[in-house]
Amino acid sequence: MELNSLSLAMLVLTFVASLKARSEQRPVTGWIEEVRLYPGAIALKAKLDTGALTSSMDAREIRYFRRGSQQWVRFRVVGRNRETGEPFSQEFERPLVRRVRLRGAGGVDHRPVVTMEVGIGQQMLVEEFSLRDRKDMLYPLLLGRRTLERIGPVDTRRTFTQQPRH
């Protein structure tokens, strides 16, 4: 089958239209969003970070322990209420999924990785988060590319575009 230039142009337009339709099915999020972390539905500010592969969360007092034959991690998540500015904290215990070794400007860092349920807008996702003390950072949660590919497009000019469902 031979394609002439008109047929090829129509094929390209159809393909581009289908890509656009697929991206429009998912809501556009801002580069900063309020998310809910479960269990507990605690509200945290999250930066949607295309520069990070894995999502990361502020975790304090990280402690390893064993439950049966499995290694677990106990940690505290600290945040501030967006409206009142009041601080809060909640302790979590999660099975250790793996450890990651990251290199950055500060050198090599080893972090535990756990699975958490996170809600953003109308979506509920089960995602892996590396744990790190981020108390000096502006945002307690970073959502990396592995998470972003499931969330949808990000508009870097906007913030707080998604109303949490819970």
C-alpha atoms as a printed R data frame, in Angstrom:
    type eleno elety resid chain resno       x       y      z
1   ATOM     1    CA   MET     A     1   0.000   0.000  0.000
2   ATOM     2    CA   GLU     A     2   1.424   3.350 -1.033
3   ATOM     3    CA   LEU     A     3   0.765   6.493  0.995
4   ATOM     4    CA   ASN     A     4   0.472   9.773 -0.805
5   ATOM     5    CA   SER     A     5   1.235  13.053  0.999
6   ATOM     6    CA   LEU     A     6  -2.459  13.728  1.719
7   ATOM     7    CA   SER     A     7  -2.948  10.278  3.265
8   ATOM     8    CA   LEU     A     8   0.202  10.682  5.338
9   ATOM     9    CA   ALA     A     9  -0.917  14.093  6.572
10  ATOM    10    CA   MET     A    10  -4.324  12.685  7.574
11  ATOM    11    CA   LEU     A    11  -2.643   9.810  9.407
12  ATOM    12    CA   VAL     A    12  -0.413  12.222 11.360
13  ATOM    13    CA   LEU     A    13  -3.369  14.494 12.232
14  ATOM    14    CA   THR     A    14  -5.396  11.504 13.459
15  ATOM    15    CA   PHE     A    15  -2.489  10.336 15.633
16  ATOM    16    CA   VAL     A    16  -1.947  13.814 17.144
17  ATOM    17    CA   ALA     A    17  -5.692  14.172 17.800
18  ATOM    18    CA   SER     A    18  -5.777  10.805 19.586
19  ATOM    19    CA   LEU     A    19  -2.814  11.825 21.792
20  ATOM    20    CA   LYS     A    20  -4.504  15.121 22.634
21  ATOM    21    CA   ALA     A    21  -7.788  13.366 23.463
22  ATOM    22    CA   ARG     A    22  -5.987  10.942 25.788
23  ATOM    23    CA   SER     A    23  -4.192  13.744 27.642
24  ATOM    24    CA   GLU     A    24  -7.432  15.703 27.984
25  ATOM    25    CA   GLN     A    25  -9.095  12.777 29.754
26  ATOM    26    CA   ARG     A    26  -6.843  13.373 32.751
27  ATOM    27    CA   PRO     A    27  -7.022  16.680 34.596
28  ATOM    28    CA   VAL     A    28  -4.132  19.112 34.364
29  ATOM    29    CA   THR     A    29  -2.420  19.547 37.719
30  ATOM    30    CA   GLY     A    30  -0.336  22.422 38.971
31  ATOM    31    CA   TRP     A    31   3.301  22.102 39.988
32  ATOM    32    CA   ILE     A    32   2.206  22.348 43.643
33  ATOM    33    CA   GLU     A    33  -0.892  20.471 44.840
34  ATOM    34    CA   GLU     A    34  -2.479  19.494 48.129
35  ATOM    35    CA   VAL     A    35  -2.580  15.730 48.479
36  ATOM    36    CA   ARG     A    36  -3.954  13.346 51.092
37  ATOM    37    CA   LEU     A    37  -1.732  10.692 52.641
38  ATOM    38    CA   TYR     A    38  -3.387   7.513 53.921
39  ATOM    39    CA   PRO     A    39  -4.196   6.065 56.324
40  ATOM    40    CA   GLY     A    40  -5.471   9.137 58.085
41  ATOM    41    CA   ALA     A    41  -6.143  11.379 55.064
42  ATOM    42    CA   ILE     A    42  -3.583  13.907 56.258
43  ATOM    43    CA   ALA     A    43  -3.238  16.896 53.945
44  ATOM    44    CA   LEU     A    44   0.257  17.757 52.720
45  ATOM    45    CA   LYS     A    45   1.660  20.094 50.094
46  ATOM    46    CA   ALA     A    46   3.335  18.209 47.274
47  ATOM    47    CA   LYS     A    47   5.687  19.432 44.591
48  ATOM    48    CA   LEU     A    48   5.201  17.636 41.284
49  ATOM    49    CA   ASP     A    49   8.849  17.184 40.352
50  ATOM    50    CA   THR     A    50   9.722  16.065 36.828
51  ATOM    51    CA   GLY     A    51  13.401  16.080 37.822
52  ATOM    52    CA   ALA     A    52  12.946  13.233 40.309
53  ATOM    53    CA   LEU     A    53  12.336   9.635 39.270
54  ATOM    54    CA   THR     A    54  11.056   8.316 42.600
55  ATOM    55    CA   SER     A    55   8.653  10.124 44.905
56  ATOM    56    CA   SER     A    56  10.019  11.251 48.254
57  ATOM    57    CA   MET     A    57   8.443  12.178 51.570
58  ATOM    58    CA   ASP     A    58   9.515  14.034 54.675
59  ATOM    59    CA   ALA     A    59   9.941  11.439 57.391
60  ATOM    60    CA   ARG     A    60  11.331  12.043 60.862
61  ATOM    61    CA   GLU     A    61  12.509   9.630 63.541
62  ATOM    62    CA   ILE     A    62  13.051   6.825 61.006
63  ATOM    63    CA   ARG     A    63  13.510   3.503 62.797
64  ATOM    64    CA   TYR     A    64  13.868  -0.009 61.386
65  ATOM    65    CA   PHE     A    65  12.300  -2.970 63.163
66  ATOM    66    CA   ARG     A    66  11.241  -6.536 62.454
67  ATOM    67    CA   ARG     A    67   7.692  -7.799 62.358
68  ATOM    68    CA   GLY     A    68   7.870 -11.550 61.974
69  ATOM    69    CA   SER     A    69  10.412 -12.250 59.254
70  ATOM    70    CA   GLN     A    70   9.896  -8.933 57.473
71  ATOM    71    CA   GLN     A    71  11.751  -5.663 57.990
72  ATOM    72    CA   TRP     A    72   9.547  -2.638 58.651
73  ATOM    73    CA   VAL     A    73  10.073   1.090 59.046
74  ATOM    74    CA   ARG     A    74   8.497   3.361 61.661
75  ATOM    75    CA   PHE     A    75   8.536   7.098 60.932
76  ATOM    76    CA   ARG     A    76   6.771  10.349 61.719
77  ATOM    77    CA   VAL     A    77   5.253  12.673 59.102
78  ATOM    78    CA   VAL     A    78   5.068  16.331 60.112
79  ATOM    79    CA   GLY     A    79   3.074  19.019 58.335
80  ATOM    80    CA   ARG     A    80   1.096  22.222 58.694
81  ATOM    81    CA   ASN     A    81  -2.582  22.840 58.130
82  ATOM    82    CA   ARG     A    82  -2.804  24.921 54.934
83  ATOM    83    CA   GLU     A    83  -5.567  27.202 56.272
84  ATOM    84    CA   THR     A    84  -4.554  27.631 59.919
85  ATOM    85    CA   GLY     A    85  -0.810  27.000 59.803
86  ATOM    86    CA   GLU     A    86  -1.166  24.694 62.820
87  ATOM    87    CA   PRO     A    87   1.447  21.917 62.937
88  ATOM    88    CA   PHE     A    88   0.495  18.242 63.118
89  ATOM    89    CA   SER     A    89   2.306  14.928 63.054
90  ATOM    90    CA   GLN     A    90   1.348  11.310 62.548
91  ATOM    91    CA   GLU     A    91   3.345   8.139 63.028
92  ATOM    92    CA   PHE     A    92   3.308   5.409 60.370
93  ATOM    93    CA   GLU     A    93   4.586   1.842 60.253
94  ATOM    94    CA   ARG     A    94   5.131   0.348 56.803
95  ATOM    95    CA   PRO     A    95   6.929  -2.704 55.429
96  ATOM    96    CA   LEU     A    96  10.320  -1.875 53.922
97  ATOM    97    CA   VAL     A    97  10.058  -2.324 50.135
98  ATOM    98    CA   ARG     A    98  13.730  -1.678 49.380
99  ATOM    99    CA   ARG     A    99  16.562   0.744 50.036
100 ATOM   100    CA   VAL     A   100  17.794   3.225 47.450
101 ATOM   101    CA   ARG     A   101  21.223   4.730 47.061
102 ATOM   102    CA   LEU     A   102  21.080   8.279 45.755
103 ATOM   103    CA   ARG     A   103  23.886  10.586 44.704
104 ATOM   104    CA   GLY     A   104  23.474  14.310 44.904
105 ATOM   105    CA   ALA     A   105  25.394  17.493 45.546
106 ATOM   106    CA   GLY     A   106  25.701  16.505 49.214
107 ATOM   107    CA   GLY     A   107  27.181  13.084 48.454
108 ATOM   108    CA   VAL     A   108  25.710   9.599 48.663
109 ATOM   109    CA   ASP     A   109  22.518   9.006 50.624
110 ATOM   110    CA   HIS     A   110  20.848   5.674 51.517
111 ATOM   111    CA   ARG     A   111  17.092   5.835 52.032
112 ATOM   112    CA   PRO     A   112  14.354   3.378 52.896
113 ATOM   113    CA   VAL     A   113  11.454   3.043 50.452
114 ATOM   114    CA   VAL     A   114   7.895   2.279 51.553
115 ATOM   115    CA   THR     A   115   4.542   2.058 49.800
116 ATOM   116    CA   MET     A   116   1.878   4.611 50.735
117 ATOM   117    CA   GLU     A   117  -1.566   5.436 49.451
118 ATOM   118    CA   VAL     A   118  -1.892   9.019 48.262
119 ATOM   119    CA   GLY     A   119  -4.903  10.917 46.944
120 ATOM   120    CA   ILE     A   120  -4.538  13.762 44.470
121 ATOM   121    CA   GLY     A   121  -7.713  15.330 43.145
122 ATOM   122    CA   GLN     A   122 -10.084  12.461 42.317
123 ATOM   123    CA   GLN     A   123  -7.293   9.886 42.000
124 ATOM   124    CA   MET     A   124  -6.106   7.399 44.603
125 ATOM   125    CA   LEU     A   125  -2.661   5.947 43.954
126 ATOM   126    CA   VAL     A   126  -0.468   3.413 45.714
127 ATOM   127    CA   GLU     A   127   3.069   4.707 45.289
128 ATOM   128    CA   GLU     A   128   6.599   4.086 46.502
129 ATOM   129    CA   PHE     A   129   8.192   6.880 48.534
130 ATOM   130    CA   SER     A   130  11.776   7.189 49.656
131 ATOM   131    CA   LEU     A   131  11.941   8.501 53.220
132 ATOM   132    CA   ARG     A   132  14.156  11.420 54.159
133 ATOM   133    CA   ASP     A   133  14.185  14.224 56.695
134 ATOM   134    CA   ARG     A   134  13.042  17.185 54.577
135 ATOM   135    CA   LYS     A   135  12.416  19.651 57.425
136 ATOM   136    CA   ASP     A   136  14.527  22.292 55.657
137 ATOM   137    CA   MET     A   137  12.560  21.919 52.421
138 ATOM   138    CA   LEU     A   138   9.433  23.868 51.434
139 ATOM   139    CA   TYR     A   139   7.385  20.825 50.447
140 ATOM   140    CA   PRO     A   140   7.086  17.661 52.540
141 ATOM   141    CA   LEU     A   141   6.219  15.536 49.490
142 ATOM   142    CA   LEU     A   142   7.821  15.272 46.073
143 ATOM   143    CA   LEU     A   143   5.927  13.342 43.435
144 ATOM   144    CA   GLY     A   144   8.434  11.991 40.906
145 ATOM   145    CA   ARG     A   145   8.062  10.916 37.289
146 ATOM   146    CA   ARG     A   146   6.931   7.369 38.108
147 ATOM   147    CA   THR     A   147   3.932   8.891 39.879
148 ATOM   148    CA   LEU     A   148   3.424  11.777 37.453
149 ATOM   149    CA   GLU     A   149   3.000   9.459 34.471
150 ATOM   150    CA   ARG     A   150  -0.117   8.100 36.205
151 ATOM   151    CA   ILE     A   151  -1.430  11.513 37.317
152 ATOM   152    CA   GLY     A   152  -1.366  13.318 33.988
153 ATOM   153    CA   PRO     A   153  -0.085  16.598 32.576
154 ATOM   154    CA   VAL     A   154   1.452  19.265 34.828
155 ATOM   155    CA   ASP     A   155   1.073  23.000 34.178
156 ATOM   156    CA   THR     A   156   4.095  24.724 35.715
157 ATOM   157    CA   ARG     A   157   2.258  28.068 35.744
158 ATOM   158    CA   ARG     A   158  -0.455  26.849 38.128
159 ATOM   159    CA   THR     A   159  -0.741  25.687 41.748
160 ATOM   160    CA   PHE     A   160  -3.498  24.018 43.782
161 ATOM   161    CA   THR     A   161  -5.671  23.082 40.806
162 ATOM   162    CA   GLN     A   162  -7.041  19.827 42.269
163 ATOM   163    CA   GLN     A   163  -9.548  19.746 45.109
164 ATOM   164    CA   PRO     A   164  -8.818  16.624 47.226
165 ATOM   165    CA   ARG     A   165 -11.780  14.250 47.134
166 ATOM   166    CA   HIS     A   166 -11.607  13.271 50.823
